[in-house]
Short mmCIF file of C-alpha atoms in Angstrom, two decimals:
data_model
loop_
_atom_site.label_atom_id
_atom_site.label_comp_id
_atom_site.label_asym_id
_atom_site.label_seq_id
_atom_site.Cartn_x
_atom_site.Cartn_y
_atom_site.Cartn_z
CA MET A 31 -9.97 10.21 30.83
CA THR A 32 -10.40 7.69 27.94
CA THR A 33 -13.53 7.89 25.89
CA GLU A 34 -14.12 5.85 22.71
CA THR A 35 -16.01 6.84 19.84
CA GLU A 36 -17.93 4.30 17.68
CA ASP A 37 -16.58 3.28 14.21
CA PRO A 38 -18.41 5.59 11.99
CA ASP A 39 -19.08 2.67 9.34
CA HIS A 40 -22.45 1.99 10.82
CA LYS A 41 -23.43 5.51 10.79
CA GLU A 42 -22.13 6.02 7.22
CA ASN A 43 -24.30 3.01 6.26
CA LYS A 44 -27.30 4.56 7.77
CA LYS A 45 -26.75 7.71 6.06
CA THR A 46 -26.30 5.97 2.75
CA ARG A 47 -29.62 4.25 3.30
CA HIS A 48 -31.55 7.50 4.01
CA SER A 49 -29.84 9.25 0.93
CA ILE A 50 -31.40 6.62 -1.47
CA GLY A 51 -34.71 7.24 0.22
CA ALA A 52 -35.32 3.48 0.85
CA LYS A 53 -35.25 1.58 3.99
CA LYS A 54 -33.33 -1.71 3.80
CA ASN A 55 -35.31 -4.89 5.00
CA PRO A 56 -32.90 -6.23 7.69
CA ASP A 57 -33.73 -9.80 6.71
CA THR A 58 -33.01 -9.25 3.13
CA GLU A 59 -29.86 -7.33 3.84
CA THR A 60 -28.68 -10.24 6.08
CA ALA A 61 -29.46 -12.84 3.48
CA ILE A 62 -27.57 -10.68 0.71
CA LEU A 63 -24.51 -10.14 2.79
CA ASP A 64 -24.44 -13.75 3.98
CA ALA A 65 -24.83 -15.01 0.43
CA ALA A 66 -21.96 -12.75 -0.76
CA ALA A 67 -19.86 -13.83 2.16
CA ASP A 68 -20.34 -17.42 1.34
CA ILE A 69 -19.67 -17.16 -2.30
CA ILE A 70 -16.54 -15.14 -1.40
CA ALA A 71 -15.40 -17.84 1.02
CA GLU A 72 -16.02 -20.71 -1.51
CA LYS A 73 -14.67 -18.92 -4.76
CA GLY A 74 -12.58 -16.00 -3.57
CA ILE A 75 -13.34 -12.25 -4.30
CA GLY A 76 -12.81 -12.75 -8.03
CA GLY A 77 -15.61 -15.21 -8.06
CA LEU A 78 -18.15 -12.87 -6.53
CA ARG A 79 -20.87 -12.12 -9.21
CA MET A 80 -24.01 -10.07 -8.44
CA GLU A 81 -26.32 -12.53 -10.26
CA ALA A 82 -25.14 -15.36 -8.10
CA VAL A 83 -25.49 -13.26 -4.80
CA ALA A 84 -29.18 -12.46 -5.76
CA ARG A 85 -29.83 -16.14 -6.55
CA LYS A 86 -28.41 -17.42 -3.52
CA ALA A 87 -30.09 -14.69 -1.13
CA LYS A 88 -33.41 -15.28 -3.02
CA ALA A 89 -33.50 -11.54 -3.57
CA GLY A 90 -34.48 -9.47 -6.55
CA LYS A 91 -31.57 -8.02 -8.61
CA ALA A 92 -33.21 -4.70 -8.49
CA THR A 93 -33.16 -4.81 -4.74
CA LEU A 94 -29.50 -5.92 -4.62
CA TYR A 95 -28.49 -3.09 -7.07
CA ARG A 96 -30.44 -0.52 -5.20
CA TRP A 97 -28.61 -1.00 -2.03
CA TRP A 98 -25.27 -2.09 -3.50
CA PRO A 99 -24.94 -0.41 -6.84
CA SER A 100 -21.91 -2.49 -7.82
CA ARG A 101 -19.64 -5.48 -6.91
CA GLY A 102 -17.30 -3.08 -5.29
CA ALA A 103 -19.88 -1.56 -3.02
CA LEU A 104 -21.07 -5.10 -1.93
CA LEU A 105 -17.42 -6.42 -1.36
CA LEU A 106 -16.69 -3.30 0.85
CA ALA A 107 -19.90 -3.88 2.76
CA VAL A 108 -19.06 -7.61 3.22
CA TYR A 109 -15.66 -6.53 4.63
CA GLN A 110 -17.05 -3.80 6.93
CA ARG A 111 -19.72 -6.22 8.54
CA LYS A 112 -17.11 -9.04 8.90
CA LYS A 113 -14.30 -7.01 10.51
CA PRO A 114 -14.65 -5.92 14.15
CA SER A 115 -14.90 -2.00 14.51
CA VAL A 116 -11.92 -0.06 15.17
CA CYS A 117 -12.43 2.29 18.18
CA TYR A 118 -11.10 5.88 17.80
CA ARG A 119 -9.88 6.74 21.38
CA ASP A 120 -9.53 10.05 23.01
CA THR A 121 -6.77 9.52 25.77
CA GLY A 122 -5.55 13.07 25.65
CA SER A 123 -2.29 12.03 23.88
CA LEU A 124 -2.05 11.61 20.18
CA TYR A 125 0.74 9.10 20.59
CA GLU A 126 -1.53 6.91 22.77
CA ASP A 127 -4.54 7.42 20.29
CA PHE A 128 -2.47 6.63 17.27
CA LEU A 129 -0.84 3.64 18.82
CA HIS A 130 -4.36 2.25 19.97
CA PHE A 131 -5.66 2.72 16.54
CA ALA A 132 -2.66 1.11 14.82
CA LYS A 133 -2.35 -1.99 17.13
CA ASP A 134 -6.25 -2.48 16.88
CA LEU A 135 -6.07 -2.60 13.18
CA ILE A 136 -2.98 -4.63 12.98
CA GLU A 137 -4.77 -7.24 15.20
CA ILE A 138 -7.87 -7.13 13.04
CA TRP A 139 -5.66 -7.53 10.01
CA GLN A 140 -3.68 -10.46 11.46
CA GLY A 141 -6.33 -12.95 10.62
CA GLU A 142 -8.93 -13.52 7.90
CA ASN A 143 -9.92 -9.97 7.76
CA GLY A 144 -6.44 -8.98 6.54
CA LEU A 145 -6.41 -11.57 3.82
CA PHE A 146 -9.88 -10.16 2.70
CA PHE A 147 -8.70 -6.64 2.71
CA LYS A 148 -5.48 -7.43 0.74
CA ALA A 149 -7.63 -9.33 -1.70
CA ILE A 150 -9.88 -6.11 -2.08
CA ILE A 151 -6.70 -4.04 -2.83
CA ALA A 152 -5.43 -6.50 -5.23
CA GLU A 153 -8.74 -6.74 -7.04
CA SER A 154 -8.99 -2.91 -7.00
CA GLN A 155 -5.98 -2.72 -9.30
CA SER A 156 -7.71 -4.41 -12.07
CA ASP A 157 -11.49 -3.57 -11.54
CA PRO A 158 -12.17 0.18 -11.66
CA ASP A 159 -15.42 -0.04 -9.72
CA VAL A 160 -13.72 -1.72 -6.75
CA ALA A 161 -11.00 0.82 -7.03
CA GLU A 162 -13.38 3.72 -6.80
CA LYS A 163 -15.18 2.09 -3.73
CA LEU A 164 -11.98 1.35 -1.97
CA LYS A 165 -10.87 4.83 -2.49
CA ASP A 166 -14.22 6.15 -1.01
CA TYR A 167 -13.70 3.71 1.96
CA HIS A 168 -10.17 4.83 2.37
CA ALA A 169 -11.15 8.67 2.28
CA GLU A 170 -13.94 7.83 5.13
CA ARG A 171 -11.18 6.18 7.31
CA LEU A 172 -8.73 8.90 6.78
CA GLU A 173 -11.38 11.45 7.86
CA ALA A 174 -12.06 9.44 10.82
CA LEU A 175 -8.53 9.38 12.08
CA ALA A 176 -7.88 12.99 11.02
CA ALA A 177 -10.56 13.79 13.77
CA VAL A 178 -8.05 12.22 16.13
CA VAL A 179 -5.40 14.56 14.97
CA THR A 180 -7.69 17.65 15.08
CA ARG A 181 -8.39 16.95 18.78
CA SER A 182 -4.49 16.88 19.31
CA GLN A 183 -4.33 20.27 17.53
CA GLN A 184 -6.87 21.64 19.91
CA ARG A 185 -4.86 20.47 22.83
CA GLY A 186 -1.88 22.12 21.48
CA GLU A 187 0.29 19.05 21.12
CA ILE A 188 1.01 19.59 17.45
CA PRO A 189 0.96 22.68 15.14
CA GLN A 190 -2.51 24.04 14.49
CA ASN A 191 -1.88 25.21 11.06
CA GLU A 192 -1.25 21.84 9.47
CA ASP A 193 -3.75 19.74 7.38
CA PRO A 194 -4.89 17.02 10.03
CA THR A 195 -5.11 14.46 7.23
CA THR A 196 -1.29 14.61 6.68
CA ARG A 197 -0.44 12.74 9.75
CA ALA A 198 -3.34 10.35 9.45
CA GLU A 199 -2.42 9.41 5.96
CA LEU A 200 1.13 8.65 7.04
CA VAL A 201 -0.22 6.38 9.80
CA ILE A 202 -2.54 4.74 7.27
CA GLY A 203 0.11 4.45 4.54
CA LEU A 204 2.45 2.72 6.85
CA LEU A 205 -0.11 0.13 7.78
CA TRP A 206 -1.25 -0.49 4.22
CA GLN A 207 2.33 -1.18 3.32
CA ARG A 208 3.01 -3.43 6.29
CA LEU A 209 -0.14 -5.39 5.48
CA LEU A 210 0.79 -5.75 1.83
CA ASN A 211 4.26 -6.77 2.47
CA ASN A 212 3.31 -9.31 5.19
CA ARG A 213 5.15 -7.30 7.87
CA LEU A 214 2.28 -6.74 10.32
CA ASP A 215 4.23 -8.47 13.11
CA GLU A 216 7.12 -5.83 13.04
CA SER A 217 7.22 -3.00 15.48
CA ILE A 218 5.66 0.36 14.66
CA ASP A 219 6.41 2.25 17.87
CA GLU A 220 9.12 4.49 16.43
CA HIS A 221 6.83 5.36 13.54
CA ILE A 222 4.07 6.21 15.68
CA LYS A 223 6.27 8.36 18.00
CA MET A 224 7.56 10.41 15.14
CA LEU A 225 4.04 10.91 13.63
CA ALA A 226 2.75 11.94 16.99
CA ASN A 227 5.65 14.21 17.74
CA SER A 228 6.23 12.28 20.88
CA ASP A 229 9.25 11.81 23.01
CA GLU A 230 7.41 9.03 25.07
CA THR A 231 9.64 6.08 25.76
CA MET B 267 26.56 20.80 -4.08
CA THR B 268 24.20 18.34 -5.56
CA THR B 269 25.50 14.82 -6.24
CA GLU B 270 23.62 11.98 -7.55
CA THR B 271 24.15 8.17 -6.66
CA GLU B 272 23.18 5.43 -9.17
CA ASP B 273 20.17 3.32 -8.50
CA PRO B 274 21.55 0.27 -6.68
CA ASP B 275 19.44 -2.15 -8.76
CA HIS B 276 22.12 -2.94 -11.23
CA LYS B 277 24.81 -3.42 -8.46
CA GLU B 278 22.31 -5.77 -6.68
CA ASN B 279 22.01 -7.89 -9.91
CA LYS B 280 25.73 -8.12 -10.40
CA LYS B 281 26.12 -9.38 -6.98
CA THR B 282 23.43 -12.01 -7.41
CA ARG B 283 25.09 -13.02 -10.62
CA HIS B 284 28.43 -13.49 -8.89
CA SER B 285 26.79 -15.41 -6.00
CA ILE B 286 25.52 -18.20 -8.20
CA GLY B 287 28.86 -18.47 -9.83
CA ALA B 288 27.84 -18.10 -13.34
CA LYS B 289 28.03 -15.12 -15.73
CA LYS B 290 24.81 -14.28 -17.64
CA ASN B 291 25.24 -14.17 -21.40
CA PRO B 292 23.99 -10.79 -22.24
CA ASP B 293 22.29 -11.84 -25.44
CA THR B 294 20.38 -14.49 -23.65
CA GLU B 295 19.41 -12.32 -20.92
CA THR B 296 18.06 -9.66 -23.18
CA ALA B 297 16.17 -12.36 -25.02
CA ILE B 298 14.59 -13.68 -21.87
CA LEU B 299 13.66 -10.24 -20.42
CA ASP B 300 12.18 -9.05 -23.89
CA ALA B 301 10.27 -12.37 -24.13
CA ALA B 302 9.00 -11.98 -20.64
CA ALA B 303 7.90 -8.40 -21.22
CA ASP B 304 6.17 -9.29 -24.50
CA ILE B 305 4.27 -11.96 -22.70
CA ILE B 306 3.25 -9.57 -19.98
CA ALA B 307 2.19 -6.88 -22.60
CA GLU B 308 0.07 -9.39 -24.20
CA LYS B 309 -1.54 -11.47 -21.37
CA GLY B 310 -0.96 -9.44 -18.30
CA ILE B 311 1.28 -10.51 -15.33
CA GLY B 312 -1.15 -13.31 -14.48
CA GLY B 313 -0.31 -14.88 -17.80
CA LEU B 314 3.41 -15.05 -17.42
CA ARG B 315 4.42 -18.65 -17.26
CA MET B 316 8.18 -19.77 -17.17
CA GLU B 317 7.78 -22.33 -19.96
CA ALA B 318 6.43 -19.85 -22.39
CA VAL B 319 9.25 -17.32 -21.63
CA ALA B 320 11.94 -19.98 -22.23
CA ARG B 321 10.15 -21.10 -25.41
CA LYS B 322 9.68 -17.61 -26.79
CA ALA B 323 13.32 -16.59 -25.92
CA LYS B 324 14.65 -19.86 -27.24
CA ALA B 325 16.56 -20.34 -24.00
CA GLY B 326 16.92 -23.39 -21.91
CA LYS B 327 14.63 -23.71 -18.98
CA ALA B 328 17.66 -24.61 -16.79
CA THR B 329 19.27 -21.33 -17.84
CA LEU B 330 16.10 -19.25 -17.12
CA TYR B 331 15.64 -20.83 -13.65
CA ARG B 332 19.36 -20.50 -12.86
CA TRP B 333 19.22 -16.68 -13.37
CA TRP B 334 15.59 -16.17 -12.32
CA PRO B 335 14.70 -18.98 -9.95
CA SER B 336 10.86 -18.17 -9.98
CA ARG B 337 8.06 -16.16 -11.71
CA GLY B 338 8.36 -13.62 -9.11
CA ALA B 339 12.03 -13.07 -9.55
CA LEU B 340 11.56 -12.50 -13.28
CA LEU B 341 8.55 -10.27 -12.83
CA LEU B 342 10.59 -7.91 -10.67
CA ALA B 343 13.57 -8.06 -13.16
CA VAL B 344 11.39 -6.99 -15.89
CA TYR B 345 9.80 -4.21 -13.88
CA GLN B 346 13.44 -2.98 -12.97
CA ARG B 347 14.76 -3.09 -16.41
CA LYS B 348 11.68 -1.32 -17.85
CA LYS B 349 11.37 1.55 -15.27
CA PRO B 350 13.87 4.55 -15.38
CA SER B 351 16.29 4.54 -12.36
CA VAL B 352 15.50 6.77 -9.39
CA CYS B 353 18.40 8.83 -8.25
CA TYR B 354 19.13 9.33 -4.65
CA ARG B 355 20.34 12.91 -4.61
CA ASP B 356 22.55 14.46 -1.89
CA THR B 357 21.52 18.11 -1.86
CA GLY B 358 22.51 18.76 1.79
CA SER B 359 18.76 18.95 2.77
CA LEU B 360 16.67 15.92 3.68
CA TYR B 361 13.46 17.90 2.56
CA GLU B 362 14.97 18.33 -1.12
CA ASP B 363 16.30 14.82 -1.12
CA PHE B 364 13.08 13.30 -0.01
CA LEU B 365 11.05 15.51 -2.37
CA HIS B 366 13.28 14.81 -5.41
CA PHE B 367 12.93 11.00 -4.69
CA ALA B 368 9.14 11.19 -4.30
CA LYS B 369 8.51 13.25 -7.34
CA ASP B 370 10.89 11.16 -9.38
CA LEU B 371 8.88 8.02 -8.23
CA ILE B 372 5.52 9.49 -8.73
CA GLU B 373 6.57 10.63 -12.43
CA ILE B 374 7.78 7.08 -13.10
CA TRP B 375 4.55 5.63 -11.67
CA GLN B 376 2.20 7.99 -13.55
CA GLY B 377 2.70 6.07 -16.76
CA GLU B 378 2.83 2.13 -17.73
CA ASN B 379 5.38 1.51 -14.92
CA GLY B 380 2.83 2.42 -12.15
CA LEU B 381 0.23 -0.04 -13.84
CA PHE B 382 2.96 -2.68 -13.90
CA PHE B 383 3.99 -2.09 -10.19
CA LYS B 384 0.38 -2.11 -9.08
CA ALA B 385 -0.21 -5.30 -10.85
CA ILE B 386 3.09 -6.89 -9.15
CA ILE B 387 1.53 -5.75 -5.83
CA ALA B 388 -1.78 -7.27 -6.67
CA GLU B 389 -0.26 -10.57 -7.80
CA SER B 390 1.84 -10.78 -4.67
CA GLN B 391 -1.40 -10.95 -2.55
CA SER B 392 -2.11 -14.40 -4.06
CA ASP B 393 1.22 -15.63 -5.07
CA PRO B 394 3.62 -16.28 -2.23
CA ASP B 395 6.68 -16.35 -4.39
CA VAL B 396 5.93 -12.93 -6.03
CA ALA B 397 5.20 -11.77 -2.40
CA GLU B 398 8.59 -12.79 -1.25
CA LYS B 399 10.58 -11.17 -4.12
CA LEU B 400 8.37 -8.04 -3.71
CA LYS B 401 9.32 -7.94 -0.05
CA ASP B 402 13.05 -8.30 -0.98
CA TYR B 403 12.67 -5.52 -3.51
CA HIS B 404 10.93 -3.30 -0.93
CA ALA B 405 13.60 -4.02 1.52
CA GLU B 406 16.32 -2.95 -0.92
CA ARG B 407 14.68 0.21 -1.81
CA LEU B 408 14.06 1.00 1.92
CA GLU B 409 17.71 0.72 2.58
CA ALA B 410 18.74 2.81 -0.30
CA LEU B 411 16.37 5.57 1.02
CA ALA B 412 17.53 5.12 4.59
CA ALA B 413 21.06 6.00 3.42
CA VAL B 414 19.55 9.35 2.52
CA VAL B 415 18.40 9.76 6.09
CA THR B 416 21.67 8.63 7.46
CA ARG B 417 23.38 11.34 5.57
CA SER B 418 20.96 13.84 7.21
CA GLN B 419 21.60 12.55 10.69
CA GLN B 420 25.31 13.02 9.87
CA ARG B 421 24.58 16.66 9.20
CA GLY B 422 22.51 16.98 12.25
CA GLU B 423 19.39 17.77 10.63
CA ILE B 424 17.51 15.17 12.52
CA PRO B 425 18.10 13.09 15.70
CA GLN B 426 21.04 10.64 15.57
CA ASN B 427 19.57 7.98 17.74
CA GLU B 428 16.63 7.16 15.52
CA ASP B 429 16.53 4.06 13.03
CA PRO B 430 17.06 5.62 9.72
CA THR B 431 14.52 3.18 7.98
CA THR B 432 11.68 4.58 10.07
CA ARG B 433 11.29 7.92 8.16
CA ALA B 434 12.22 6.21 4.76
CA GLU B 435 9.41 3.57 5.38
CA LEU B 436 6.87 6.38 6.03
CA VAL B 437 7.89 8.08 2.75
CA ILE B 438 7.56 4.83 0.95
CA GLY B 439 4.36 3.85 2.70
CA LEU B 440 2.75 7.15 1.72
CA LEU B 441 3.69 6.63 -1.99
CA TRP B 442 2.45 2.98 -2.09
CA GLN B 443 -0.71 4.15 -0.78
CA ARG B 444 -1.08 7.01 -3.25
CA LEU B 445 -0.25 4.69 -6.17
CA LEU B 446 -2.83 2.08 -4.96
CA ASN B 447 -5.62 4.50 -4.39
CA ASN B 448 -4.83 6.24 -7.83
CA ARG B 449 -4.08 9.54 -5.94
CA LEU B 450 -0.53 10.06 -7.45
CA ASP B 451 -1.56 13.55 -8.63
CA GLU B 452 -2.39 14.99 -5.27
CA SER B 453 0.20 16.90 -3.28
CA ILE B 454 2.65 15.37 -1.17
CA ASP B 455 4.56 18.52 -0.01
CA GLU B 456 3.20 18.77 3.56
CA HIS B 457 3.93 15.03 4.06
CA ILE B 458 7.47 15.32 2.98
CA LYS B 459 8.02 18.55 5.11
CA MET B 460 6.79 16.65 8.13
CA LEU B 461 8.89 13.64 7.49
CA ALA B 462 12.01 15.96 6.88
CA ASN B 463 11.44 17.97 10.18
CA SER B 464 11.64 20.88 7.85
CA ASP B 465 10.09 24.32 8.09
CA GLU B 466 10.77 25.07 4.39
CA THR B 467 7.96 26.79 2.49
#
């Protein structure tokens, strides 16, 4: 049986909204994210300035900063809205679950979204705020993929006493490295087999 | 028995020198790499311009371009000269060999050299020439670490029919991801154990 769980991005966003005790106005939210996306498309990620976003979206700066407290937060929000959701499948096989995840993400990254994410990683190396938001985002994705590993442990496919994030991190590290080295078109099958402890051919 | 093999960087450089049929004058080489390192220290990687390097080193632009045909090539040369060599050990255990490699590289990256390499990766996302040189460099390092895996296959520690670059790439992908996410101080022991097929505790 194959089931699919929703990308937790949206849930996370909702949670964040609740935690600041204020409900976003959907029209303003759309206007702000549209404005940020337009500015990025025109000037690149480095050209994104909070003031310009507020102006273009005709939104107050206080509103903008309440929902996205920094440039980094806004960048990641634009990326997450723009890219299709990754589904975390539950096929009953860690190899299949990992492979689906990796292939979905590679497909997403092979277009504009990959260029966008590469630019966020690049920006994070000189902007500590973007670095912090990227680290949070990475930790969230890692947790989502670790849940796939936990299910595999419960089925007895892999040892129960290992930290489920270990395998998840190796999968994600491989994919980041492929993205950053422009090698997304090369095979990942052997790697995924190894990380899933699988003899499938 | 533990033996150590030299970092292949230097051999690679010699090969390149032969292949262009010209011997580098060591004084000019030093002057050029010093000049490039000074400019990077002052202006950052993005501020490195070939003309300025030639001027500062009092070298001809033809000489500079003959030895380092692009900014990317010069950047990687400065990085390789600056950072200490990583030794590829032969301890008789893949786990130990991987662990030594990973810990050495993490130590090297925990200072200035890590900031330098992060900046090269960032720069490579917007400069295709730097991207190409980084990809070549990465392929070289991957090959060097794959030789460690091949020795392990010859000892029968891991299956002989797998591509030795697979495990090597997973190690390097993990380390890149840790570097880029500012997580070099977190443990890698579980990951290395898994990639070495090891039960060591």
